[in-house]
Structure formats: structure tokens, C-alpha cells
mmCIF file of C-alpha atoms in Angstrom:
data_model
loop_
_atom_site.group_PDB
_atom_site.id
_atom_site.type_symbol
_atom_site.label_atom_id
_atom_site.label_comp_id
_atom_site.label_asym_id
_atom_site.label_seq_id
_atom_site.Cartn_x
_atom_site.Cartn_y
_atom_site.Cartn_z
ATOM 1 C CA MET A 24 174.403 123.856 -41.808
ATOM 2 C CA PRO A 25 170.619 124.496 -41.617
ATOM 3 C CA ASP A 26 169.126 127.282 -43.731
ATOM 4 C CA ASN A 27 167.221 128.691 -40.779
ATOM 5 C CA ILE A 28 169.445 129.159 -37.727
ATOM 6 C CA TYR A 29 166.468 130.007 -35.497
ATOM 7 C CA GLU A 30 164.738 126.750 -36.382
ATOM 8 C CA ALA A 31 167.967 124.845 -35.759
ATOM 9 C CA ARG A 32 168.257 126.346 -32.284
ATOM 10 C CA MET A 33 164.655 125.458 -31.463
ATOM 11 C CA ALA A 34 165.373 121.868 -32.566
ATOM 12 C CA GLY A 35 168.302 121.627 -30.151
ATOM 13 C CA CYS A 36 172.028 121.348 -30.620
ATOM 14 C CA THR A 37 173.782 118.423 -32.300
ATOM 15 C CA LEU A 38 175.996 118.091 -29.242
ATOM 16 C CA GLY A 39 173.030 117.325 -26.998
ATOM 17 C CA GLY A 40 171.648 114.786 -29.448
ATOM 18 C CA ALA A 41 175.033 113.128 -29.896
ATOM 19 C CA LEU A 42 175.647 112.828 -26.165
ATOM 20 C CA SER A 43 172.189 111.366 -25.582
ATOM 21 C CA VAL A 44 173.504 108.354 -27.526
ATOM 22 C CA ALA A 45 177.253 108.467 -26.924
ATOM 23 C CA CYS A 46 177.392 108.803 -23.160
ATOM 24 C CA PHE A 47 175.161 105.845 -22.325
ATOM 25 C CA ILE A 48 177.264 103.063 -23.840
ATOM 26 C CA PRO A 49 178.636 100.841 -21.046
ATOM 27 C CA GLY A 50 182.418 100.642 -21.134
ATOM 28 C CA ALA A 51 182.771 103.743 -23.305
ATOM 29 C CA VAL A 52 183.970 107.261 -22.553
ATOM 30 C CA ALA A 53 182.504 110.305 -24.253
ATOM 31 C CA VAL A 54 185.044 113.049 -24.946
ATOM 32 C CA VAL A 55 183.642 116.465 -25.786
ATOM 33 C CA HIS A 56 185.929 118.967 -27.497
ATOM 34 C CA ALA A 57 184.220 122.147 -26.313
ATOM 35 C CA PRO A 58 184.134 124.832 -23.627
ATOM 36 C CA GLN A 59 182.908 123.632 -20.239
ATOM 37 C CA GLY A 60 179.716 125.647 -20.550
ATOM 38 C CA CYS A 61 178.505 123.624 -23.540
ATOM 39 C CA VAL A 62 178.888 120.354 -21.686
ATOM 40 C CA HIS A 63 177.463 121.703 -18.437
ATOM 41 C CA GLN A 64 174.257 122.731 -20.185
ATOM 42 C CA THR A 65 173.907 119.407 -21.992
ATOM 43 C CA PHE A 66 174.778 117.339 -18.925
ATOM 44 C CA SER A 67 172.227 119.245 -16.844
ATOM 45 C CA MET A 68 169.556 118.411 -19.409
ATOM 46 C CA LEU A 69 170.542 114.729 -19.503
ATOM 47 C CA HIS A 70 170.662 114.601 -15.693
ATOM 48 C CA ALA A 71 167.129 115.984 -15.442
ATOM 49 C CA MET A 72 165.873 113.504 -18.054
ATOM 50 C CA ALA A 73 167.651 110.648 -16.301
ATOM 51 C CA ASN A 74 165.957 111.501 -12.994
ATOM 52 C CA GLU A 75 162.598 111.633 -14.741
ATOM 53 C CA SER A 76 163.264 108.218 -16.308
ATOM 54 C CA GLU A 77 164.689 106.810 -13.042
ATOM 55 C CA VAL A 78 168.038 106.103 -14.653
ATOM 56 C CA TRP A 79 170.706 106.399 -11.989
ATOM 57 C CA THR A 80 173.819 105.777 -14.090
ATOM 58 C CA VAL A 81 176.143 108.789 -14.217
ATOM 59 C CA PRO A 82 177.605 108.925 -17.737
ATOM 60 C CA GLU A 83 181.382 109.117 -18.256
ATOM 61 C CA ILE A 84 181.991 112.470 -19.983
ATOM 62 C CA LEU A 85 185.325 114.250 -20.307
ATOM 63 C CA VAL A 86 185.607 117.782 -21.692
ATOM 64 C CA SER A 87 188.645 119.430 -23.290
ATOM 65 C CA ASP A 88 187.688 122.775 -21.729
ATOM 66 C CA ILE A 89 188.490 125.110 -24.621
ATOM 67 C CA GLY A 90 189.165 128.643 -23.369
ATOM 68 C CA ASP A 91 190.226 132.008 -24.751
ATOM 69 C CA ARG A 92 193.779 130.851 -25.430
ATOM 70 C CA GLU A 93 192.584 127.902 -27.539
ATOM 71 C CA VAL A 94 190.157 130.088 -29.471
ATOM 72 C CA ILE A 95 193.119 132.260 -30.507
ATOM 73 C CA PHE A 96 195.858 129.648 -30.966
ATOM 74 C CA GLY A 97 193.870 126.466 -31.603
ATOM 75 C CA GLY A 98 192.588 123.711 -29.332
ATOM 76 C CA GLU A 99 194.138 120.569 -30.768
ATOM 77 C CA GLU A 100 196.566 120.197 -27.866
ATOM 78 C CA ARG A 101 193.654 120.317 -25.412
ATOM 79 C CA LEU A 102 191.885 117.567 -27.322
ATOM 80 C CA SER A 103 195.015 115.407 -27.381
ATOM 81 C CA ALA A 104 195.464 115.888 -23.637
ATOM 82 C CA VAL A 105 191.901 114.877 -22.772
ATOM 83 C CA LEU A 106 192.218 111.831 -25.026
ATOM 84 C CA ASP A 107 195.234 110.821 -22.926
ATOM 85 C CA VAL A 108 193.066 111.048 -19.795
ATOM 86 C CA ALA A 109 190.344 108.986 -21.454
ATOM 87 C CA ALA A 110 192.849 106.341 -22.586
ATOM 88 C CA GLU A 111 194.115 105.925 -19.010
ATOM 89 C CA LYS A 112 190.673 104.555 -18.132
ATOM 90 C CA ASN A 113 191.261 101.763 -20.673
ATOM 91 C CA PRO A 114 187.747 101.947 -22.126
ATOM 92 C CA ASP A 115 186.392 99.728 -24.877
ATOM 93 C CA LEU A 116 185.592 102.834 -26.891
ATOM 94 C CA ILE A 117 186.186 106.592 -26.889
ATOM 95 C CA LEU A 118 183.538 108.637 -28.683
ATOM 96 C CA VAL A 119 184.685 112.149 -29.575
ATOM 97 C CA VAL A 120 182.054 114.790 -30.310
ATOM 98 C CA THR A 121 182.437 118.530 -30.830
ATOM 99 C CA SER A 122 180.690 121.843 -30.238
ATOM 100 C CA CYS A 123 180.582 124.914 -32.480
ATOM 101 C CA VAL A 124 183.912 126.263 -31.240
ATOM 102 C CA PRO A 125 186.375 123.720 -32.771
ATOM 103 C CA GLU A 126 184.518 124.060 -36.079
ATOM 104 C CA THR A 127 184.798 127.841 -35.925
ATOM 105 C CA ILE A 128 188.502 127.970 -35.080
ATOM 106 C CA GLY A 129 189.431 125.204 -37.545
ATOM 107 C CA ASP A 130 190.723 122.442 -35.269
ATOM 108 C CA ASP A 131 191.511 119.260 -37.229
ATOM 109 C CA CYS A 132 189.928 116.928 -34.688
ATOM 110 C CA GLY A 133 189.958 113.967 -37.056
ATOM 111 C CA ALA A 134 193.721 114.180 -37.459
ATOM 112 C CA VAL A 135 194.265 114.455 -33.684
ATOM 113 C CA CYS A 136 192.182 111.326 -33.106
ATOM 114 C CA ALA A 137 193.873 109.418 -35.948
ATOM 115 C CA ARG A 138 197.393 109.939 -34.637
ATOM 116 C CA HIS A 139 196.590 109.223 -30.985
ATOM 117 C CA PRO A 140 198.074 105.953 -29.592
ATOM 118 C CA TYR A 141 194.527 104.836 -28.720
ATOM 119 C CA ALA A 142 193.268 105.570 -32.246
ATOM 120 C CA ASP A 143 191.920 102.069 -32.876
ATOM 121 C CA ARG A 144 189.375 102.591 -30.096
ATOM 122 C CA ILE A 145 188.438 106.175 -30.978
ATOM 123 C CA VAL A 146 185.355 107.098 -33.012
ATOM 124 C CA TYR A 147 185.330 110.745 -34.028
ATOM 125 C CA VAL A 148 181.912 112.270 -34.740
ATOM 126 C CA PRO A 149 182.111 115.874 -36.063
ATOM 127 C CA THR A 150 178.839 117.137 -34.570
ATOM 128 C CA SER A 151 179.878 120.830 -34.533
ATOM 129 C CA GLY A 152 177.161 122.067 -32.169
ATOM 130 C CA PHE A 153 174.561 124.352 -33.730
ATOM 131 C CA LEU A 154 176.733 124.590 -36.852
ATOM 132 C CA GLY A 155 176.101 120.880 -37.448
ATOM 133 C CA GLY A 156 172.304 121.009 -37.365
ATOM 134 C CA SER A 157 169.819 119.866 -34.737
ATOM 135 C CA ALA A 158 169.766 117.338 -31.895
ATOM 136 C CA LYS A 159 168.311 114.793 -34.314
ATOM 137 C CA ASP A 160 171.338 115.253 -36.578
ATOM 138 C CA GLY A 161 173.610 114.612 -33.610
ATOM 139 C CA GLU A 162 171.789 111.388 -32.738
ATOM 140 C CA ASN A 163 172.017 110.160 -36.325
ATOM 141 C CA ALA A 164 175.682 111.119 -36.595
ATOM 142 C CA VAL A 165 176.654 108.893 -33.649
ATOM 143 C CA LEU A 166 174.409 106.027 -34.772
ATOM 144 C CA ALA A 167 175.862 106.203 -38.293
ATOM 145 C CA ALA A 168 179.481 106.418 -37.067
ATOM 146 C CA LEU A 169 179.045 103.311 -34.921
ATOM 147 C CA ALA A 170 177.189 101.458 -37.684
ATOM 148 C CA VAL A 171 180.045 102.090 -40.113
ATOM 149 C CA ARG A 172 182.442 100.663 -37.543
ATOM 150 C CA ALA A 173 180.445 97.436 -37.187
ATOM 151 C CA PRO A 174 181.839 94.692 -39.464
ATOM 152 C CA VAL A 175 179.870 93.451 -42.456
ATOM 153 C CA CYS A 176 179.115 89.757 -42.073
ATOM 154 C CA ASP A 177 176.586 87.138 -43.055
ATOM 155 C CA PRO A 178 173.197 87.726 -41.433
ATOM 156 C CA VAL A 179 171.873 85.303 -38.850
ATOM 157 C CA PRO A 180 168.457 84.109 -40.075
ATOM 158 C CA GLY A 181 165.515 85.144 -37.932
ATOM 159 C CA THR A 182 167.238 88.094 -36.240
ATOM 160 C CA VAL A 183 166.222 91.749 -36.099
ATOM 161 C CA ALA A 184 168.141 94.793 -34.857
ATOM 162 C CA LEU A 185 166.324 97.796 -33.406
ATOM 163 C CA VAL A 186 167.849 101.173 -34.260
ATOM 164 C CA GLY A 187 167.309 104.520 -32.581
ATOM 165 C CA GLU A 188 165.733 103.723 -29.214
ATOM 166 C CA LYS A 189 166.514 106.535 -26.784
ATOM 167 C CA ASN A 190 168.338 105.742 -23.561
ATOM 168 C CA LEU A 191 166.141 108.194 -21.633
ATOM 169 C CA GLU A 192 162.965 107.561 -23.609
ATOM 170 C CA SER A 193 159.632 107.281 -21.803
ATOM 171 C CA GLU A 194 157.849 103.957 -22.371
ATOM 172 C CA ALA A 195 160.998 102.479 -23.967
ATOM 173 C CA ASP A 196 160.896 99.094 -22.245
ATOM 174 C CA GLN A 197 157.121 98.743 -22.741
ATOM 175 C CA ASN A 198 157.541 99.503 -26.438
ATOM 176 C CA TYR A 199 160.405 97.030 -26.685
ATOM 177 C CA ALA A 200 158.304 94.314 -25.085
ATOM 178 C CA GLU A 201 155.499 94.960 -27.594
ATOM 179 C CA VAL A 202 157.834 94.840 -30.593
ATOM 180 C CA GLU A 203 159.430 91.679 -29.197
ATOM 181 C CA ARG A 204 155.960 90.108 -28.796
ATOM 182 C CA LEU A 205 154.997 90.895 -32.379
ATOM 183 C CA LEU A 206 158.266 89.586 -33.787
ATOM 184 C CA ALA A 207 157.832 86.360 -31.825
ATOM 185 C CA ARG A 208 154.618 85.720 -33.789
ATOM 186 C CA LEU A 209 156.855 85.446 -36.851
ATOM 187 C CA GLY A 210 159.489 83.341 -35.120
ATOM 188 C CA LEU A 211 161.941 86.282 -35.077
ATOM 189 C CA ARG A 212 164.112 87.581 -32.244
ATOM 190 C CA ILE A 213 165.853 90.860 -31.440
ATOM 191 C CA CYS A 214 169.642 90.584 -31.461
ATOM 192 C CA VAL A 215 170.751 94.208 -30.882
ATOM 193 C CA ARG A 216 169.133 97.339 -29.473
ATOM 194 C CA PHE A 217 171.306 99.867 -31.281
ATOM 195 C CA CYS A 218 172.323 101.806 -29.109
ATOM 196 C CA ARG A 219 170.123 101.428 -26.029
ATOM 197 C CA ASN A 220 172.484 100.563 -23.159
ATOM 198 C CA CYS A 221 174.507 98.186 -25.365
ATOM 199 C CA THR A 222 178.138 97.403 -24.724
ATOM 200 C CA TYR A 223 180.575 98.080 -27.534
ATOM 201 C CA ALA A 224 180.900 94.341 -28.210
ATOM 202 C CA THR A 225 177.124 94.046 -28.639
ATOM 203 C CA LEU A 226 176.984 97.107 -30.885
ATOM 204 C CA MET A 227 179.540 95.523 -33.167
ATOM 205 C CA GLN A 228 177.088 92.663 -33.790
ATOM 206 C CA LEU A 229 174.802 95.001 -35.741
ATOM 207 C CA GLY A 230 175.831 93.373 -39.019
ATOM 208 C CA THR A 231 174.509 89.973 -37.919
ATOM 209 C CA ALA A 232 170.881 91.143 -38.199
ATOM 210 C CA ALA A 233 168.793 89.983 -41.145
ATOM 211 C CA CYS A 234 166.622 93.085 -40.917
ATOM 212 C CA PHE A 235 166.696 96.476 -39.183
ATOM 213 C CA VAL A 236 163.748 98.257 -37.557
ATOM 214 C CA LEU A 237 164.022 101.975 -36.855
ATOM 215 C CA ARG A 238 162.398 103.425 -33.752
ATOM 216 C CA ASP A 239 160.792 106.125 -35.894
ATOM 217 C CA GLU A 240 161.506 108.586 -38.689
ATOM 218 C CA ARG A 241 163.898 110.458 -36.412
ATOM 219 C CA ALA A 242 166.514 107.760 -37.101
ATOM 220 C CA ALA A 243 165.950 107.783 -40.867
ATOM 221 C CA ASP A 244 169.381 109.208 -41.740
ATOM 222 C CA ALA A 245 171.158 106.506 -39.754
ATOM 223 C CA GLY A 246 168.852 103.971 -41.376
ATOM 224 C CA LYS A 247 170.065 105.005 -44.826
ATOM 225 C CA VAL A 248 173.686 104.482 -43.773
ATOM 226 C CA ILE A 249 172.849 101.070 -42.314
ATOM 227 C CA ALA A 250 170.924 99.998 -45.413
ATOM 228 C CA GLU A 251 173.820 100.982 -47.669
ATOM 229 C CA ARG A 252 176.467 99.342 -45.504
ATOM 230 C CA PHE A 253 174.771 95.997 -44.936
ATOM 231 C CA GLY A 254 172.492 95.799 -47.987
ATOM 232 C CA ARG A 255 169.515 94.541 -46.009
ATOM 233 C CA PRO A 256 165.933 95.751 -45.492
ATOM 234 C CA VAL A 257 165.201 98.599 -43.100
ATOM 235 C CA ILE A 258 161.684 98.968 -41.663
ATOM 236 C CA PRO A 259 161.059 102.721 -41.113
ATOM 237 C CA GLU A 260 159.304 102.661 -37.721
ATOM 238 C CA PHE A 261 157.818 100.715 -34.827
ATOM 239 C CA PRO A 262 154.184 99.641 -35.390
ATOM 240 C CA ARG A 263 151.693 102.497 -34.957
ATOM 241 C CA GLY A 264 148.287 101.485 -33.688
ATOM 242 C CA LEU A 265 146.101 98.524 -34.628
ATOM 243 C CA SER A 266 146.346 98.390 -38.405
ATOM 244 C CA GLY A 267 149.998 99.445 -38.056
ATOM 245 C CA CYS A 268 150.653 96.190 -36.156
ATOM 246 C CA LEU A 269 149.335 94.093 -39.000
ATOM 247 C CA ALA A 270 151.257 96.079 -41.617
ATOM 248 C CA PHE A 271 154.381 95.770 -39.441
ATOM 249 C CA LEU A 272 154.050 91.982 -39.271
ATOM 250 C CA ARG A 273 153.760 91.751 -43.039
ATOM 251 C CA ALA A 274 156.666 94.120 -43.682
ATOM 252 C CA VAL A 275 159.100 92.518 -41.230
ATOM 253 C CA GLY A 276 158.059 88.993 -42.179
ATOM 254 C CA THR A 277 158.659 89.684 -45.854
ATOM 255 C CA ALA A 278 161.978 91.414 -45.131
ATOM 256 C CA CYS A 279 163.203 88.435 -43.108
ATOM 257 C CA GLY A 280 162.092 85.819 -45.613
ATOM 258 C CA VAL A 281 159.276 84.378 -43.489
ATOM 259 C CA SER A 282 156.844 82.273 -45.513
ATOM 260 C CA GLU A 283 153.603 83.890 -46.658
ATOM 261 C CA GLU A 284 151.637 81.214 -44.815
ATOM 262 C CA LYS A 285 153.364 81.990 -41.514
ATOM 263 C CA ILE A 286 152.980 85.743 -42.017
ATOM 264 C CA GLU A 287 149.242 85.456 -42.608
ATOM 265 C CA ALA A 288 148.898 83.152 -39.604
ATOM 266 C CA ALA A 289 150.646 85.785 -37.463
ATOM 267 C CA VAL A 290 148.413 88.536 -38.846
ATOM 268 C CA SER A 291 145.296 86.447 -38.170
ATOM 269 C CA ALA A 292 146.402 85.712 -34.607
ATOM 270 C CA GLU A 293 147.146 89.386 -33.950
ATOM 271 C CA SER A 294 143.783 90.436 -35.395
ATOM 272 C CA ALA A 295 142.007 88.062 -33.001
ATOM 273 C CA TYR A 296 144.143 89.368 -30.143
ATOM 274 C CA GLN A 297 143.120 92.933 -31.000
ATOM 275 C CA ASP A 298 139.432 92.002 -31.146
ATOM 276 C CA ALA A 299 139.670 90.463 -27.675
ATOM 277 C CA MET A 300 141.439 93.551 -26.358
ATOM 278 C CA LEU A 301 138.820 95.918 -27.826
ATOM 279 C CA ALA A 302 136.006 93.828 -26.346
ATOM 280 C CA LYS A 303 137.163 94.889 -22.871
ATOM 281 C CA PHE A 304 136.320 98.477 -23.791
ATOM 282 C CA SER A 305 132.933 97.826 -25.418
ATOM 283 C CA PRO A 306 131.154 100.136 -22.910
ATOM 284 C CA LEU A 307 132.845 103.033 -24.733
ATOM 285 C CA SER A 308 130.812 102.246 -27.853
ATOM 286 C CA GLY A 309 128.415 105.048 -28.744
ATOM 287 C CA THR A 310 130.079 107.645 -26.526
ATOM 288 C CA THR A 311 130.836 111.067 -27.983
ATOM 289 C CA VAL A 312 134.344 112.353 -27.409
ATOM 290 C CA PHE A 313 136.559 115.240 -28.425
ATOM 291 C CA LEU A 314 140.087 114.069 -29.122
ATOM 292 C CA GLY A 315 141.635 117.532 -28.896
ATOM 293 C CA ALA A 316 145.071 118.572 -30.127
ATOM 294 C CA GLU A 317 147.689 116.120 -31.322
ATOM 295 C CA PRO A 318 150.721 116.078 -28.974
ATOM 296 C CA PHE A 319 152.838 113.688 -31.015
ATOM 297 C CA ALA A 320 152.988 113.150 -34.765
ATOM 298 C CA GLY A 321 150.818 110.200 -35.736
ATOM 299 C CA THR A 322 148.932 109.916 -32.435
ATOM 300 C CA LEU A 323 145.685 111.392 -33.733
ATOM 301 C CA ALA A 324 145.421 108.874 -36.582
ATOM 302 C CA VAL A 325 146.016 106.003 -34.150
ATOM 303 C CA ALA A 326 143.403 107.409 -31.767
ATOM 304 C CA ARG A 327 140.787 107.881 -34.478
ATOM 305 C CA GLU A 328 141.279 104.338 -35.724
ATOM 306 C CA ALA A 329 140.751 102.939 -32.223
ATOM 307 C CA ALA A 330 137.679 105.132 -31.697
ATOM 308 C CA ALA A 331 136.188 103.968 -34.992
ATOM 309 C CA ARG A 332 136.798 100.301 -34.130
ATOM 310 C CA LEU A 333 134.916 100.828 -30.866
ATOM 311 C CA GLY A 334 132.035 102.691 -32.482
ATOM 312 C CA MET A 335 132.777 105.966 -30.688
ATOM 313 C CA ARG A 336 131.716 109.314 -32.142
ATOM 314 C CA GLU A 337 134.037 112.311 -32.433
ATOM 315 C CA ASP A 338 132.552 115.767 -31.895
ATOM 316 C CA ALA A 339 133.733 119.040 -30.346
ATOM 317 C CA THR A 340 130.848 118.833 -27.829
ATOM 318 C CA GLY A 341 131.883 115.421 -26.549
ATOM 319 C CA THR A 342 133.939 114.476 -23.498
ATOM 320 C CA GLU A 343 137.442 115.794 -24.001
ATOM 321 C CA ILE A 344 140.017 113.039 -24.074
ATOM 322 C CA ARG A 345 143.677 113.895 -23.799
ATOM 323 C CA LEU A 346 145.851 112.005 -26.216
ATOM 324 C CA PRO A 347 149.054 110.464 -24.828
ATOM 325 C CA PHE A 348 152.261 112.466 -25.131
ATOM 326 C CA TYR A 349 153.968 109.349 -26.493
ATOM 327 C CA LEU A 350 153.151 107.474 -29.698
ATOM 328 C CA PRO A 351 151.118 104.357 -28.853
ATOM 329 C CA VAL A 352 153.215 101.454 -30.119
ATOM 330 C CA GLY A 353 151.370 98.366 -31.229
ATOM 331 C CA THR A 354 148.285 96.811 -29.684
ATOM 332 C CA ALA A 355 149.645 97.271 -26.161
ATOM 333 C CA GLY A 356 150.077 101.012 -26.704
ATOM 334 C CA VAL A 357 146.472 101.324 -27.883
ATOM 335 C CA GLU A 358 145.238 99.288 -24.920
ATOM 336 C CA LYS A 359 147.025 101.577 -22.473
ATOM 337 C CA MET A 360 145.493 104.589 -24.224
ATOM 338 C CA LEU A 361 142.004 103.078 -23.997
ATOM 339 C CA TYR A 362 142.326 102.559 -20.249
ATOM 340 C CA LEU A 363 142.913 106.313 -19.968
ATOM 341 C CA TRP A 364 139.921 106.993 -22.203
ATOM 342 C CA ARG A 365 137.651 104.802 -20.107
ATOM 343 C CA ARG A 366 138.669 106.692 -17.004
ATOM 344 C CA SER A 367 138.029 110.040 -18.670
ATOM 345 C CA VAL A 368 134.588 109.014 -19.924
ATOM 346 C CA ARG A 369 133.650 107.486 -16.580
ATOM 347 C CA TYR A 370 134.815 110.302 -14.365
ATOM 348 C CA GLY A 371 134.773 113.204 -16.826
#
């Protein structure tokens, strides 16, 4: 439980974070042991985010609907009953997550799940609402629970698994395409996007990857579980900015056993690619800009590097340039940012 309850509330509830992963797995059913109000609030948030991201899939969520009676006498029977309903759908997987209430009243949710006839397809994740931490903790809890379920096997050479992409994340497919492009320079391919819209069968192939790449530091806790379970390298984040691309190529190449010669060839090719990209924005050279506040951790450093490469000057009196609300991933992310800069400088 977090030391500062106020900070935990501002960081969101574990239930919301858990469902953002659990309820977007095709062929799976998410069971929430909680009052209806908890799920209604979370579902409303996910529905709004889905509309914004133009995702039209309605997630399969069942709620045990804990009420006053269960708070007094216990809610285990309600959980067992809703598991029966979930099992009737014959899903590949049932993911059980919880709110604060079962934790408070002492329901043994793990035992209920273990003795259910469908137990071999049930993954219980004790998220415990605000008592379990923040939304980030909920995301990591589901990722870790599924990773532990994936079998340990021999890695397939040349394969990489991505961990922690959000199902409702802005720019997700563009970022994926950029990471895929960079990995292709090394002769590597992505085998699993854990857990972005993956079926249960695909998720269980996590252990075939020779290396794991986390979306960002938000998935660090799940990354530790994955590293311990499979004993293979974990790269802490997608490439940030121009120099981040080159460092990413070296880190992933080394982790996957790519030869030093091939790694340096990939780095050289990417450096030339970046130079050609920057040349398109040469008219920005010499302009004075004000980069303003940083909306996303790490964005300002990426922006300053790009500005320096172009010979731009940073000063509070310059043209104000709004930094993107997302972290520019790789060379493509920087290029998209520079198009916005060029427009701002041209039209003020």
C-alpha cells in the first residue's frame, strides 16, 4: 500500500490500470470482484479513451456486484457465481481482478478461483483497488501474472517481444512501425506484442523471445518479473530521439547476439538516414525558438537534441514551439515533431 494515499489516488486506481490490459485480450473475459460502481467508473473511462483512439471493440467485463450483504457476510459466493457465468462463455482465459472492497472484507479470492471447475483457465490478479497502489501497479500486475503463466522454453534466435504497449495508446501503431523498422536493420523481428490485442495463445509465446523490449519505464516492474522468469535481456524502453535510436540498436543487437560488424553497419545506416531526414528541415537552422514546458518525461531532451542538430537557438524570446504530448519514438517520432515545428515557425 502506498505511503501517501493522496498521491496514490492522483495516480489512479489499480483496477483501472489492470482492466486497461485485461479487458482487451481477444478470447478472454475479465471478471471484476467489486461493486458495480467501481466497474462503471472504470468502464466509462475506457469507453471514452476507446472513442478517442477509434477502437470500437466493446470489452467483455463481468462484475460480481458486491453489495451491503456481501460487505457484512463476505462476497466469495458472488465471485464464484460470476465465474460460473464467465465459464459458460467458454473463453480461452478468465482474468480476475479486484477492487478495494474484497481486500477490506477479507475475501479469499485466490482460493475461490483455485477450486472453480474452470481453474486451469483462470488467472487471479489481486489488484485491490486503491489499496493495491496506482494504475501503473495494476498494469504491471496483469502483465506479470500473464508472464508467469507463459511457459519457459528455448528462445527463437532473432526474435524480440515488446512489453507494455497500451491498447488505447495514442501513436501506438506508428511507434510499433518505427521499432519494427529499427529491429529490421539488425535482422530481428517482433514475435509478440505483450499484451496489445494479443490472443491468449500468442501471449503464451512470450518465452520464445530472445530479448524483451519494454514500452517505457512504466512497465519496469513487469520487466523484472520477465527477466527473472526467462533469464534473458530486457531493454528498458523504446528508442527516444535521434541518439536514442543508435543506442537502442547497439543495446538490442548486443542482447540478441548480433555480430558487432552488423550492429555498426545498422548504426551507420541509421545515422545516414537521420542526416537525410534532418536535411529536409534545414530552413529551421538559425531560428530562435522557445521550447516551453515539458508535457511528457524525456520529451524536452529529445527536442533539444533535434534543435541542436539543426543549428536552432533556444531562447525565451523566440517563437514558442509546443512539444508533443507523446514521447517521440525513434527517428520517425522526431521527424513528425519537426514537421510541427516548421509549421509553427512559418506561421507563428
